[in-house]
Amino acid sequence: MMVYTMNIVEALGSAALIICFVIATLYQVLYVVYYLAGLRSVNRNGNIVKSSTARKGVSILVSMKGEPMDKIEALIKNFINSELSKYGELIIVSHDDYNDYVKIREVVDKTRGGVDNVILMWREGGRGFKAGAINAALWLARYDYILVIDIDSVFNSDFVFQAIDLLEKNTEFVAVTSRWRGLNRETIVSETLWYVMEFEVNTLYRGRYSLGLPVFTLGAGTVYRRDYVREVLKGWSEDNIVEDIDAGLRIIMGGRRTAFLDDHVVLVEVTNRLSSLKIQQERWVYGALYTFKKYLRRLFLSPINPLVKLELSLYLNQYLSSALFFLGVLVSSIISVIYGKDLVLEHLPFATAWFISFTLFSLCLAHVIHSYTRNVWKTIVILGRSGVIHNYLSHTILKSIMRFLLGYPLEFRRTPKGEFEKKLVSKPLSEYILASLFTILTIALLIRRLVIVTGFTFMFALTYVYLNVRREKWL
């Protein structure tokens, strides 16, 4: 009976390990293919004016809650001093408490002076998350084109005019997005995320777009045809905490396209601490899975190319890779300790395939980092830090996936940035538990001389121990 039980447990451990290696290898290979495709960057936008002289009106929509007054002032001043103020309007939607809204209104009135194209709205309550706020602004928008941004987004007017020029000349496009780039990099976390973001844009946007694959709209820095959003999309989905992914997928399923302008940059503030990044990642993971489930039937019944349907499914489920790898390493380590067998060694071909794809993936990431640092040591340091962030987020991603699978709703939580991030209190319990667990497993595996599986377990142990020691720098 014990032998039979052992065989079942070993089989389950082997299955978990094989699945984690196969899924991780698949996604790493995809990223490498995307990145290599992005190096040649095929133009799929047709002939558009580099700096368009066409000056069509645009309505800029901004949702906010609990934002510092200086950011509100900066937003309005930047708009008034830009060329966009001559051809468009700025609509700010506040869903703060009424008393706070009154203070905001005073600041807005003082900052805008006699300008009449800066509009402030107040929404009572937070129904519909960010989508509810920008939907309210959508119905007020007077111009044919709308631009959705965050209050801290920084962009050039030329991006908007070129996007409109593209939409005017090509009816298959209903939205235009641009390259995202980090605005800040004053901490270890934000600096690392700055480079990682460059790599992700090069792969998931420039690379996929060069291959002719559809790209998604972004939550900040996307220009839309107003009437398409109103009449076809019926606004943004208020039941989804990632309204940009939701809208982007509906555009794709409707047979229309989102254009990507790689030569324009929208700067967005990134998190300075991992505690804040966790909140953001939980929302993105849950929202991506929710979107996939919500539109699964419609996606596969749509007239899209079957291979594109498959690729879109992989795109929306990409977070599974990190979660399954974390789970696979944890389960295989425990079983290896209990039964004295190196499960990774027993499935060496899968581990080897993963290692090769991981090496290629790392080289692509290093290539992006080095293109900015021009320093080998700095590149290695940033590469190592990105690994720390990836490993650290694995259990957060797993938790968010489990929450989704169990049917527990996730309420929209604003990613803490700036002053709010400084006030965020880090809860270290999970980091302490995981550091202890993986350290104990590493020692136990070494005692049993199970060297190969130890390498994977040690990778996670080192991550959590290091973060607990350097807590003030990272968390």
PDB file of C-alpha atoms in Angstrom, residues 111-383:
ATOM      1  CA  THR A 111      -5.108  76.681 -12.199  1.00  0.00           C
ATOM      2  CA  ARG A 112      -7.180  76.833 -15.380  1.00  0.00           C
ATOM      3  CA  GLY A 113      -7.951  80.524 -15.037  1.00  0.00           C
ATOM      4  CA  GLY A 114     -10.213  81.664 -17.845  1.00  0.00           C
ATOM      5  CA  VAL A 115      -9.718  78.526 -19.958  1.00  0.00           C
ATOM      6  CA  ASP A 116     -13.047  76.851 -20.725  1.00  0.00           C
ATOM      7  CA  ASN A 117     -11.793  73.567 -22.188  1.00  0.00           C
ATOM      8  CA  VAL A 118     -10.640  72.101 -18.867  1.00  0.00           C
ATOM      9  CA  ILE A 119     -13.656  70.306 -17.403  1.00  0.00           C
ATOM     10  CA  LEU A 120     -13.943  68.750 -13.944  1.00  0.00           C
ATOM     11  CA  MET A 121     -16.609  66.112 -13.207  1.00  0.00           C
ATOM     12  CA  TRP A 122     -17.536  64.475  -9.921  1.00  0.00           C
ATOM     13  CA  ARG A 123     -18.829  60.909  -9.667  1.00  0.00           C
ATOM     14  CA  GLU A 124     -20.343  59.859  -6.386  1.00  0.00           C
ATOM     15  CA  GLY A 125     -19.042  56.454  -5.378  1.00  0.00           C
ATOM     16  CA  GLY A 126     -16.627  54.275  -7.308  1.00  0.00           C
ATOM     17  CA  ARG A 127     -18.984  52.071  -9.320  1.00  0.00           C
ATOM     18  CA  GLY A 128     -17.325  50.596 -12.368  1.00  0.00           C
ATOM     19  CA  PHE A 129     -13.749  51.214 -11.239  1.00  0.00           C
ATOM     20  CA  LYS A 130     -11.699  53.314 -13.664  1.00  0.00           C
ATOM     21  CA  ALA A 131     -13.967  52.237 -16.538  1.00  0.00           C
ATOM     22  CA  GLY A 132     -16.973  53.862 -14.893  1.00  0.00           C
ATOM     23  CA  ALA A 133     -15.118  57.152 -14.585  1.00  0.00           C
ATOM     24  CA  ILE A 134     -13.901  57.342 -18.178  1.00  0.00           C
ATOM     25  CA  ASN A 135     -17.318  56.204 -19.419  1.00  0.00           C
ATOM     26  CA  ALA A 136     -18.822  59.241 -17.718  1.00  0.00           C
ATOM     27  CA  ALA A 137     -16.291  61.449 -19.516  1.00  0.00           C
ATOM     28  CA  LEU A 138     -16.858  59.608 -22.809  1.00  0.00           C
ATOM     29  CA  TRP A 139     -20.423  60.871 -23.118  1.00  0.00           C
ATOM     30  CA  LEU A 140     -19.277  64.439 -22.509  1.00  0.00           C
ATOM     31  CA  ALA A 141     -16.481  64.289 -25.094  1.00  0.00           C
ATOM     32  CA  ARG A 142     -17.107  66.762 -27.930  1.00  0.00           C
ATOM     33  CA  TYR A 143     -14.399  65.655 -30.342  1.00  0.00           C
ATOM     34  CA  ASP A 144     -14.159  62.737 -32.759  1.00  0.00           C
ATOM     35  CA  TYR A 145     -11.052  61.344 -31.074  1.00  0.00           C
ATOM     36  CA  ILE A 146     -10.377  60.602 -27.427  1.00  0.00           C
ATOM     37  CA  LEU A 147      -7.144  60.024 -25.552  1.00  0.00           C
ATOM     38  CA  VAL A 148      -7.152  58.133 -22.242  1.00  0.00           C
ATOM     39  CA  ILE A 149      -4.267  58.907 -19.875  1.00  0.00           C
ATOM     40  CA  ASP A 150      -3.366  58.660 -16.203  1.00  0.00           C
ATOM     41  CA  ILE A 151      -2.865  61.839 -14.239  1.00  0.00           C
ATOM     42  CA  ASP A 152       0.914  61.321 -14.177  1.00  0.00           C
ATOM     43  CA  SER A 153       1.319  60.362 -17.852  1.00  0.00           C
ATOM     44  CA  VAL A 154       3.784  62.411 -19.901  1.00  0.00           C
ATOM     45  CA  PHE A 155       3.518  62.482 -23.697  1.00  0.00           C
ATOM     46  CA  ASN A 156       4.202  64.643 -26.732  1.00  0.00           C
ATOM     47  CA  SER A 157       1.424  66.366 -28.675  1.00  0.00           C
ATOM     48  CA  ASP A 158       2.928  65.015 -31.902  1.00  0.00           C
ATOM     49  CA  PHE A 159       1.965  61.486 -30.826  1.00  0.00           C
ATOM     50  CA  VAL A 160      -1.694  62.490 -30.646  1.00  0.00           C
ATOM     51  CA  PHE A 161      -1.670  64.310 -33.984  1.00  0.00           C
ATOM     52  CA  GLN A 162       0.152  61.462 -35.719  1.00  0.00           C
ATOM     53  CA  ALA A 163      -2.262  58.927 -34.202  1.00  0.00           C
ATOM     54  CA  ILE A 164      -5.224  60.938 -35.485  1.00  0.00           C
ATOM     55  CA  ASP A 165      -3.578  61.215 -38.908  1.00  0.00           C
ATOM     56  CA  LEU A 166      -3.260  57.433 -38.996  1.00  0.00           C
ATOM     57  CA  LEU A 167      -6.889  56.937 -37.954  1.00  0.00           C
ATOM     58  CA  GLU A 168      -8.046  59.440 -40.584  1.00  0.00           C
ATOM     59  CA  LYS A 169      -6.228  57.611 -43.387  1.00  0.00           C
ATOM     60  CA  ASN A 170      -6.869  54.000 -42.408  1.00  0.00           C
ATOM     61  CA  THR A 171     -10.372  52.929 -41.441  1.00  0.00           C
ATOM     62  CA  GLU A 172      -9.349  49.448 -40.246  1.00  0.00           C
ATOM     63  CA  PHE A 173      -7.681  51.051 -37.215  1.00  0.00           C
ATOM     64  CA  VAL A 174      -9.957  52.206 -34.399  1.00  0.00           C
ATOM     65  CA  ALA A 175      -7.263  52.896 -31.811  1.00  0.00           C
ATOM     66  CA  VAL A 176      -3.588  53.826 -31.698  1.00  0.00           C
ATOM     67  CA  THR A 177      -1.208  53.160 -28.857  1.00  0.00           C
ATOM     68  CA  SER A 178       2.453  53.969 -28.347  1.00  0.00           C
ATOM     69  CA  ARG A 179       5.547  52.795 -26.527  1.00  0.00           C
ATOM     70  CA  TRP A 180       5.288  52.797 -22.740  1.00  0.00           C
ATOM     71  CA  ARG A 181       8.376  53.856 -20.820  1.00  0.00           C
ATOM     72  CA  GLY A 182       9.070  54.335 -17.127  1.00  0.00           C
ATOM     73  CA  LEU A 183       8.996  57.924 -15.906  1.00  0.00           C
ATOM     74  CA  ASN A 184      11.028  57.322 -12.759  1.00  0.00           C
ATOM     75  CA  ARG A 185      13.929  55.098 -11.737  1.00  0.00           C
ATOM     76  CA  GLU A 186      15.129  56.445  -8.408  1.00  0.00           C
ATOM     77  CA  THR A 187      14.995  53.122  -6.516  1.00  0.00           C
ATOM     78  CA  ILE A 188      16.314  49.619  -7.152  1.00  0.00           C
ATOM     79  CA  VAL A 189      12.810  48.428  -8.009  1.00  0.00           C
ATOM     80  CA  SER A 190      11.813  51.292 -10.324  1.00  0.00           C
ATOM     81  CA  GLU A 191      15.173  51.229 -12.110  1.00  0.00           C
ATOM     82  CA  THR A 192      14.872  47.501 -12.770  1.00  0.00           C
ATOM     83  CA  LEU A 193      11.262  47.863 -13.905  1.00  0.00           C
ATOM     84  CA  TRP A 194      12.354  50.611 -16.309  1.00  0.00           C
ATOM     85  CA  TYR A 195      14.572  48.151 -18.201  1.00  0.00           C
ATOM     86  CA  VAL A 196      12.097  45.272 -17.943  1.00  0.00           C
ATOM     87  CA  MET A 197       9.376  47.524 -19.375  1.00  0.00           C
ATOM     88  CA  GLU A 198      11.599  48.322 -22.362  1.00  0.00           C
ATOM     89  CA  PHE A 199      12.025  44.603 -22.992  1.00  0.00           C
ATOM     90  CA  GLU A 200       8.310  43.883 -22.636  1.00  0.00           C
ATOM     91  CA  VAL A 201       7.354  46.635 -25.082  1.00  0.00           C
ATOM     92  CA  ASN A 202       9.964  45.343 -27.542  1.00  0.00           C
ATOM     93  CA  THR A 203       8.455  41.850 -27.343  1.00  0.00           C
ATOM     94  CA  LEU A 204       4.728  42.103 -26.622  1.00  0.00           C
ATOM     95  CA  TYR A 205       4.157  45.193 -28.746  1.00  0.00           C
ATOM     96  CA  ARG A 206       6.893  45.833 -31.320  1.00  0.00           C
ATOM     97  CA  GLY A 207       7.662  42.144 -31.807  1.00  0.00           C
ATOM     98  CA  ARG A 208       4.085  40.914 -31.989  1.00  0.00           C
ATOM     99  CA  TYR A 209       3.081  43.862 -34.184  1.00  0.00           C
ATOM    100  CA  SER A 210       5.956  43.138 -36.586  1.00  0.00           C
ATOM    101  CA  LEU A 211       4.642  39.583 -36.918  1.00  0.00           C
ATOM    102  CA  GLY A 212       1.222  40.907 -37.878  1.00  0.00           C
ATOM    103  CA  LEU A 213      -0.348  39.882 -34.575  1.00  0.00           C
ATOM    104  CA  PRO A 214      -2.987  42.150 -33.006  1.00  0.00           C
ATOM    105  CA  VAL A 215      -1.868  44.341 -30.113  1.00  0.00           C
ATOM    106  CA  PHE A 216      -3.959  45.463 -27.171  1.00  0.00           C
ATOM    107  CA  THR A 217      -4.879  48.968 -26.128  1.00  0.00           C
ATOM    108  CA  LEU A 218      -3.091  50.402 -23.094  1.00  0.00           C
ATOM    109  CA  GLY A 219      -4.734  51.994 -20.079  1.00  0.00           C
ATOM    110  CA  ALA A 220      -2.738  55.200 -20.519  1.00  0.00           C
ATOM    111  CA  GLY A 221      -1.678  56.669 -23.844  1.00  0.00           C
ATOM    112  CA  THR A 222      -4.204  55.220 -26.310  1.00  0.00           C
ATOM    113  CA  VAL A 223      -6.096  57.326 -28.863  1.00  0.00           C
ATOM    114  CA  TYR A 224      -9.543  55.988 -29.885  1.00  0.00           C
ATOM    115  CA  ARG A 225     -12.228  56.814 -32.384  1.00  0.00           C
ATOM    116  CA  ARG A 226     -14.866  58.244 -30.065  1.00  0.00           C
ATOM    117  CA  ASP A 227     -17.875  56.976 -32.022  1.00  0.00           C
ATOM    118  CA  TYR A 228     -16.483  53.435 -32.177  1.00  0.00           C
ATOM    119  CA  VAL A 229     -16.088  53.332 -28.410  1.00  0.00           C
ATOM    120  CA  ARG A 230     -19.558  54.790 -27.915  1.00  0.00           C
ATOM    121  CA  GLU A 231     -21.542  52.908 -30.538  1.00  0.00           C
ATOM    122  CA  VAL A 232     -19.727  49.591 -30.956  1.00  0.00           C
ATOM    123  CA  LEU A 233     -17.949  48.969 -27.666  1.00  0.00           C
ATOM    124  CA  LYS A 234     -20.689  50.763 -25.703  1.00  0.00           C
ATOM    125  CA  GLY A 235     -17.963  52.221 -23.539  1.00  0.00           C
ATOM    126  CA  TRP A 236     -15.472  50.397 -21.363  1.00  0.00           C
ATOM    127  CA  SER A 237     -16.577  47.321 -19.392  1.00  0.00           C
ATOM    128  CA  GLU A 238     -17.343  48.369 -15.837  1.00  0.00           C
ATOM    129  CA  ASP A 239     -17.263  44.787 -14.559  1.00  0.00           C
ATOM    130  CA  ASN A 240     -13.583  44.369 -15.450  1.00  0.00           C
ATOM    131  CA  ILE A 241     -10.659  45.725 -13.418  1.00  0.00           C
ATOM    132  CA  VAL A 242      -8.471  45.756 -16.560  1.00  0.00           C
ATOM    133  CA  GLU A 243     -10.720  47.758 -18.854  1.00  0.00           C
ATOM    134  CA  ASP A 244      -7.929  48.333 -21.395  1.00  0.00           C
ATOM    135  CA  ILE A 245      -7.365  44.610 -22.030  1.00  0.00           C
ATOM    136  CA  ASP A 246     -11.125  44.104 -22.216  1.00  0.00           C
ATOM    137  CA  ALA A 247     -11.548  46.871 -24.811  1.00  0.00           C
ATOM    138  CA  GLY A 248      -8.513  45.704 -26.771  1.00  0.00           C
ATOM    139  CA  LEU A 249      -9.831  42.155 -27.070  1.00  0.00           C
ATOM    140  CA  ARG A 250     -13.286  43.333 -28.143  1.00  0.00           C
ATOM    141  CA  ILE A 251     -11.685  45.453 -30.863  1.00  0.00           C
ATOM    142  CA  ILE A 252      -9.779  42.412 -32.120  1.00  0.00           C
ATOM    143  CA  MET A 253     -12.816  40.103 -32.038  1.00  0.00           C
ATOM    144  CA  GLY A 254     -14.793  42.747 -33.914  1.00  0.00           C
ATOM    145  CA  GLY A 255     -12.371  42.514 -36.814  1.00  0.00           C
ATOM    146  CA  ARG A 256     -10.774  45.920 -36.246  1.00  0.00           C
ATOM    147  CA  ARG A 257      -7.216  46.814 -35.273  1.00  0.00           C
ATOM    148  CA  THR A 258      -5.158  48.838 -32.825  1.00  0.00           C
ATOM    149  CA  ALA A 259      -2.077  50.470 -34.364  1.00  0.00           C
ATOM    150  CA  PHE A 260       1.246  50.678 -32.534  1.00  0.00           C
ATOM    151  CA  LEU A 261       3.501  53.729 -32.967  1.00  0.00           C
ATOM    152  CA  ASP A 262       6.932  52.642 -31.813  1.00  0.00           C
ATOM    153  CA  ASP A 263       8.562  56.024 -32.407  1.00  0.00           C
ATOM    154  CA  HIS A 264       6.410  57.797 -29.816  1.00  0.00           C
ATOM    155  CA  VAL A 265       6.738  57.376 -26.061  1.00  0.00           C
ATOM    156  CA  VAL A 266       4.244  57.804 -23.240  1.00  0.00           C
ATOM    157  CA  LEU A 267       6.011  58.058 -19.894  1.00  0.00           C
ATOM    158  CA  VAL A 268       4.209  56.372 -16.988  1.00  0.00           C
ATOM    159  CA  GLU A 269       5.145  56.317 -13.331  1.00  0.00           C
ATOM    160  CA  VAL A 270       6.319  52.887 -12.156  1.00  0.00           C
ATOM    161  CA  THR A 271       6.317  51.559  -8.613  1.00  0.00           C
ATOM    162  CA  ASN A 272       9.284  52.143  -6.327  1.00  0.00           C
ATOM    163  CA  ARG A 273       8.581  49.216  -4.007  1.00  0.00           C
ATOM    164  CA  LEU A 274       7.692  45.559  -4.460  1.00  0.00           C
ATOM    165  CA  SER A 275       4.801  45.952  -2.016  1.00  0.00           C
ATOM    166  CA  SER A 276       3.137  48.304  -4.508  1.00  0.00           C
ATOM    167  CA  LEU A 277       4.027  46.121  -7.474  1.00  0.00           C
ATOM    168  CA  LYS A 278       2.251  43.188  -5.803  1.00  0.00           C
ATOM    169  CA  ILE A 279      -1.012  45.137  -5.749  1.00  0.00           C
ATOM    170  CA  GLN A 280      -0.651  46.010  -9.424  1.00  0.00           C
ATOM    171  CA  GLN A 281       0.237  42.459 -10.450  1.00  0.00           C
ATOM    172  CA  GLU A 282      -2.680  40.946  -8.516  1.00  0.00           C
ATOM    173  CA  ARG A 283      -5.045  43.194 -10.466  1.00  0.00           C
ATOM    174  CA  TRP A 284      -3.448  42.472 -13.846  1.00  0.00           C
ATOM    175  CA  VAL A 285      -3.382  38.693 -13.308  1.00  0.00           C
ATOM    176  CA  TYR A 286      -6.968  38.496 -12.089  1.00  0.00           C
ATOM    177  CA  GLY A 287      -8.188  40.852 -14.810  1.00  0.00           C
ATOM    178  CA  ALA A 288      -6.451  38.981 -17.635  1.00  0.00           C
ATOM    179  CA  LEU A 289      -7.955  35.655 -16.544  1.00  0.00           C
ATOM    180  CA  TYR A 290     -11.365  37.244 -16.068  1.00  0.00           C
ATOM    181  CA  THR A 291     -11.194  38.707 -19.577  1.00  0.00           C
ATOM    182  CA  PHE A 292     -10.236  35.339 -21.073  1.00  0.00           C
ATOM    183  CA  LYS A 293     -13.084  33.541 -19.308  1.00  0.00           C
ATOM    184  CA  LYS A 294     -15.586  36.280 -20.141  1.00  0.00           C
ATOM    185  CA  TYR A 295     -14.888  36.209 -23.881  1.00  0.00           C
ATOM    186  CA  LEU A 296     -13.686  32.606 -24.368  1.00  0.00           C
ATOM    187  CA  ARG A 297     -16.704  31.435 -26.357  1.00  0.00           C
ATOM    188  CA  ARG A 298     -16.948  34.641 -28.369  1.00  0.00           C
ATOM    189  CA  LEU A 299     -13.224  34.546 -29.140  1.00  0.00           C
ATOM    190  CA  PHE A 300     -13.316  31.040 -30.582  1.00  0.00           C
ATOM    191  CA  LEU A 301     -16.503  31.727 -32.556  1.00  0.00           C
ATOM    192  CA  SER A 302     -15.055  34.918 -34.039  1.00  0.00           C
ATOM    193  CA  PRO A 303     -13.762  34.925 -37.651  1.00  0.00           C
ATOM    194  CA  ILE A 304     -10.158  35.403 -36.508  1.00  0.00           C
ATOM    195  CA  ASN A 305      -7.395  33.144 -37.847  1.00  0.00           C
ATOM    196  CA  PRO A 306      -7.237  30.008 -35.614  1.00  0.00           C
ATOM    197  CA  LEU A 307      -3.518  30.500 -34.943  1.00  0.00           C
ATOM    198  CA  VAL A 308      -4.178  34.087 -33.846  1.00  0.00           C
ATOM    199  CA  LYS A 309      -6.919  32.834 -31.515  1.00  0.00           C
ATOM    200  CA  LEU A 310      -4.425  30.437 -29.971  1.00  0.00           C
ATOM    201  CA  GLU A 311      -1.794  33.153 -29.629  1.00  0.00           C
ATOM    202  CA  LEU A 312      -4.285  35.523 -28.002  1.00  0.00           C
ATOM    203  CA  SER A 313      -5.229  32.778 -25.552  1.00  0.00           C
ATOM    204  CA  LEU A 314      -1.577  32.288 -24.670  1.00  0.00           C
ATOM    205  CA  TYR A 315      -1.156  36.050 -24.304  1.00  0.00           C
ATOM    206  CA  LEU A 316      -4.042  36.385 -21.849  1.00  0.00           C
ATOM    207  CA  ASN A 317      -2.834  33.390 -19.828  1.00  0.00           C
ATOM    208  CA  GLN A 318       0.873  34.246 -19.787  1.00  0.00           C
ATOM    209  CA  TYR A 319       0.895  34.696 -16.005  1.00  0.00           C
ATOM    210  CA  LEU A 320       0.298  30.954 -15.614  1.00  0.00           C
ATOM    211  CA  SER A 321       3.939  30.361 -16.515  1.00  0.00           C
ATOM    212  CA  SER A 322       5.368  32.018 -13.383  1.00  0.00           C
ATOM    213  CA  ALA A 323       2.743  30.530 -11.077  1.00  0.00           C
ATOM    214  CA  LEU A 324       3.137  26.988 -12.399  1.00  0.00           C
ATOM    215  CA  PHE A 325       6.926  27.203 -12.260  1.00  0.00           C
ATOM    216  CA  PHE A 326       6.791  28.291  -8.617  1.00  0.00           C
ATOM    217  CA  LEU A 327       4.318  25.522  -7.808  1.00  0.00           C
ATOM    218  CA  GLY A 328       6.256  22.906  -9.784  1.00  0.00           C
ATOM    219  CA  VAL A 329       9.542  23.690  -8.028  1.00  0.00           C
ATOM    220  CA  LEU A 330       7.874  23.684  -4.604  1.00  0.00           C
ATOM    221  CA  VAL A 331       6.018  20.392  -5.118  1.00  0.00           C
ATOM    222  CA  SER A 332       8.952  18.576  -6.737  1.00  0.00           C
ATOM    223  CA  SER A 333      11.302  19.769  -3.976  1.00  0.00           C
ATOM    224  CA  ILE A 334       9.036  18.454  -1.218  1.00  0.00           C
ATOM    225  CA  ILE A 335       8.534  15.094  -2.961  1.00  0.00           C
ATOM    226  CA  SER A 336      12.265  14.789  -3.675  1.00  0.00           C
ATOM    227  CA  VAL A 337      13.033  15.322   0.022  1.00  0.00           C
ATOM    228  CA  ILE A 338      10.414  12.806   1.157  1.00  0.00           C
ATOM    229  CA  TYR A 339      11.345  10.001  -1.243  1.00  0.00           C
ATOM    230  CA  GLY A 340      15.038  10.742  -1.744  1.00  0.00           C
ATOM    231  CA  LYS A 341      14.763  11.033  -5.520  1.00  0.00           C
ATOM    232  CA  ASP A 342      15.820  13.971  -7.654  1.00  0.00           C
ATOM    233  CA  LEU A 343      12.685  14.525  -9.727  1.00  0.00           C
ATOM    234  CA  VAL A 344      14.405  17.121 -11.905  1.00  0.00           C
ATOM    235  CA  LEU A 345      17.208  14.674 -12.724  1.00  0.00           C
ATOM    236  CA  GLU A 346      14.615  12.051 -13.662  1.00  0.00           C
ATOM    237  CA  HIS A 347      13.126  14.501 -16.163  1.00  0.00           C
ATOM    238  CA  LEU A 348      16.373  16.012 -17.384  1.00  0.00           C
ATOM    239  CA  PRO A 349      15.281  16.471 -21.049  1.00  0.00           C
ATOM    240  CA  PHE A 350      12.494  18.823 -19.943  1.00  0.00           C
ATOM    241  CA  ALA A 351      14.838  20.653 -17.582  1.00  0.00           C
ATOM    242  CA  THR A 352      17.432  20.966 -20.355  1.00  0.00           C
ATOM    243  CA  ALA A 353      14.876  22.413 -22.782  1.00  0.00           C
ATOM    244  CA  TRP A 354      13.834  24.903 -20.104  1.00  0.00           C
ATOM    245  CA  PHE A 355      17.458  25.859 -19.419  1.00  0.00           C
ATOM    246  CA  ILE A 356      18.182  26.471 -23.107  1.00  0.00           C
ATOM    247  CA  SER A 357      15.064  28.628 -23.550  1.00  0.00           C
ATOM    248  CA  PHE A 358      15.816  30.452 -20.295  1.00  0.00           C
ATOM    249  CA  THR A 359      19.343  31.218 -21.505  1.00  0.00           C
ATOM    250  CA  LEU A 360      18.050  32.590 -24.815  1.00  0.00           C
ATOM    251  CA  PHE A 361      15.392  34.630 -23.002  1.00  0.00           C
ATOM    252  CA  SER A 362      18.009  36.050 -20.628  1.00  0.00           C
ATOM    253  CA  LEU A 363      20.288  36.962 -23.528  1.00  0.00           C
ATOM    254  CA  CYS A 364      17.451  38.900 -25.191  1.00  0.00           C
ATOM    255  CA  LEU A 365      16.717  40.754 -21.951  1.00  0.00           C
ATOM    256  CA  ALA A 366      20.431  41.419 -21.459  1.00  0.00           C
ATOM    257  CA  HIS A 367      20.643  42.768 -25.007  1.00  0.00           C
ATOM    258  CA  VAL A 368      17.973  45.377 -24.225  1.00  0.00           C
ATOM    259  CA  ILE A 369      19.545  46.323 -20.899  1.00  0.00           C
ATOM    260  CA  HIS A 370      23.036  46.621 -22.381  1.00  0.00           C
ATOM    261  CA  SER A 371      21.756  48.798 -25.240  1.00  0.00           C
ATOM    262  CA  TYR A 372      21.095  51.459 -22.576  1.00  0.00           C
ATOM    263  CA  THR A 373      23.769  50.816 -19.939  1.00  0.00           C
ATOM    264  CA  ARG A 374      26.695  50.076 -22.308  1.00  0.00           C
ATOM    265  CA  ASN A 375      28.232  48.428 -19.263  1.00  0.00           C
ATOM    266  CA  VAL A 376      28.577  44.654 -18.846  1.00  0.00           C
ATOM    267  CA  TRP A 377      28.616  44.652 -15.035  1.00  0.00           C
ATOM    268  CA  LYS A 378      25.622  46.998 -14.803  1.00  0.00           C
ATOM    269  CA  THR A 379      23.769  44.756 -17.257  1.00  0.00           C
ATOM    270  CA  ILE A 380      24.475  41.670 -15.131  1.00  0.00           C
ATOM    271  CA  VAL A 381      23.298  43.474 -11.976  1.00  0.00           C
ATOM    272  CA  ILE A 382      20.027  44.608 -13.588  1.00  0.00           C
ATOM    273  CA  LEU A 383      19.518  41.121 -15.020  1.00  0.00           C
TER     274      LEU A 383
END
